[in-house]
């Protein structure tokens, strides 16, 4: 990223439309400096870069964390002997190609890849080391997690596809949507997932191989 001043848009969650940064926003995100520059609390507030836009999300409420906890439990309980998958929460993924600095709610990764990255003291996992990303929408940032629509030409859905992450599990808690969708078959050239399967809230989610597991969702609730 080039030095100098760069003007980027900032979602209205922080009460402003734009801010002038001393260097590129993605550089600042990678160094972990955006929180202090934007005077944001270190209380679980999440700062991401989506298609060159800074997206700020408040620390999640119980309903959000309950869902990610249920998914993690299902993944781990489905493999009691030799673990096939490890789960990480709120780990950053850098993708300069799409001006993306993402912090998905959860990622699923093969143990050998995670252990190798940890042994090498890697700062982050590489996109090609991640098998599945999981996002749970909130009121302020739901549009950035979904397929592009309206004024948004690219979202995290686009970025994950361009990074060729094999699976993207999106839990949309919007009362008008209330669906869980598993996206697969990413197409790097178009930044799109070519296949999807979805379930209404309350329906048990069945993830295909290589996961081969079911996730109970009868206690999941929308954000209303």
GROMACS .gro file of N, CA and C in nm, residues 177-181 198-205 217-218 220:
model
   48
  177UNK      N    1  -3.548  -1.211   0.693
  177UNK     CA    2  -3.476  -1.316   0.619
  177UNK      C    3  -3.476  -1.446   0.698
  178UNK      N    4  -3.414  -1.443   0.816
  178UNK     CA    5  -3.412  -1.557   0.909
  178UNK      C    6  -3.376  -1.688   0.839
  179UNK      N    7  -3.260  -1.690   0.775
  179UNK     CA    8  -3.215  -1.809   0.706
  179UNK      C    9  -3.067  -1.831   0.727
  180UNK      N   10  -3.028  -1.957   0.718
  180UNK     CA   11  -2.887  -1.995   0.718
  180UNK      C   12  -2.856  -2.047   0.579
  181UNK      N   13  -2.747  -2.000   0.520
  181UNK     CA   14  -2.711  -2.041   0.385
  181UNK      C   15  -2.566  -2.087   0.381
  198UNK      N   16  -2.986  -2.360   0.165
  198UNK     CA   17  -3.028  -2.279   0.278
  198UNK      C   18  -3.133  -2.350   0.362
  199UNK      N   19  -3.144  -2.302   0.487
  199UNK     CA   20  -3.238  -2.357   0.584
  199UNK      C   21  -3.304  -2.241   0.658
  200UNK      N   22  -3.433  -2.254   0.686
  200UNK     CA   23  -3.501  -2.154   0.769
  200UNK      C   24  -3.457  -2.169   0.913
  201UNK      N   25  -3.469  -2.062   0.993
  201UNK     CA   26  -3.436  -2.071   1.134
  201UNK      C   27  -3.521  -2.179   1.199
  202UNK      N   28  -3.458  -2.260   1.281
  202UNK     CA   29  -3.527  -2.369   1.348
  202UNK      C   30  -3.502  -2.502   1.283
  203UNK      N   31  -3.467  -2.501   1.154
  203UNK     CA   32  -3.438  -2.626   1.084
  203UNK      C   33  -3.295  -2.670   1.112
  204UNK      N   34  -3.277  -2.800   1.130
  204UNK     CA   35  -3.143  -2.854   1.150
  204UNK      C   36  -3.061  -2.836   1.024
  205UNK      N   37  -2.938  -2.787   1.042
  205UNK     CA   38  -2.849  -2.762   0.929
  205UNK      C   39  -2.764  -2.886   0.905
  217UNK      N   40  -3.063  -2.608   1.535
  217UNK     CA   41  -3.085  -2.463   1.531
  217UNK      C   42  -3.220  -2.423   1.590
  218UNK      N   43  -3.283  -2.513   1.664
  218UNK     CA   44  -3.417  -2.483   1.712
  218UNK      C   45  -3.421  -2.369   1.812
  220UNK      N   46  -3.220  -2.095   1.788
  220UNK     CA   47  -3.169  -1.973   1.725
  220UNK      C   48  -3.283  -1.872   1.711
   0.00000   0.00000   0.00000
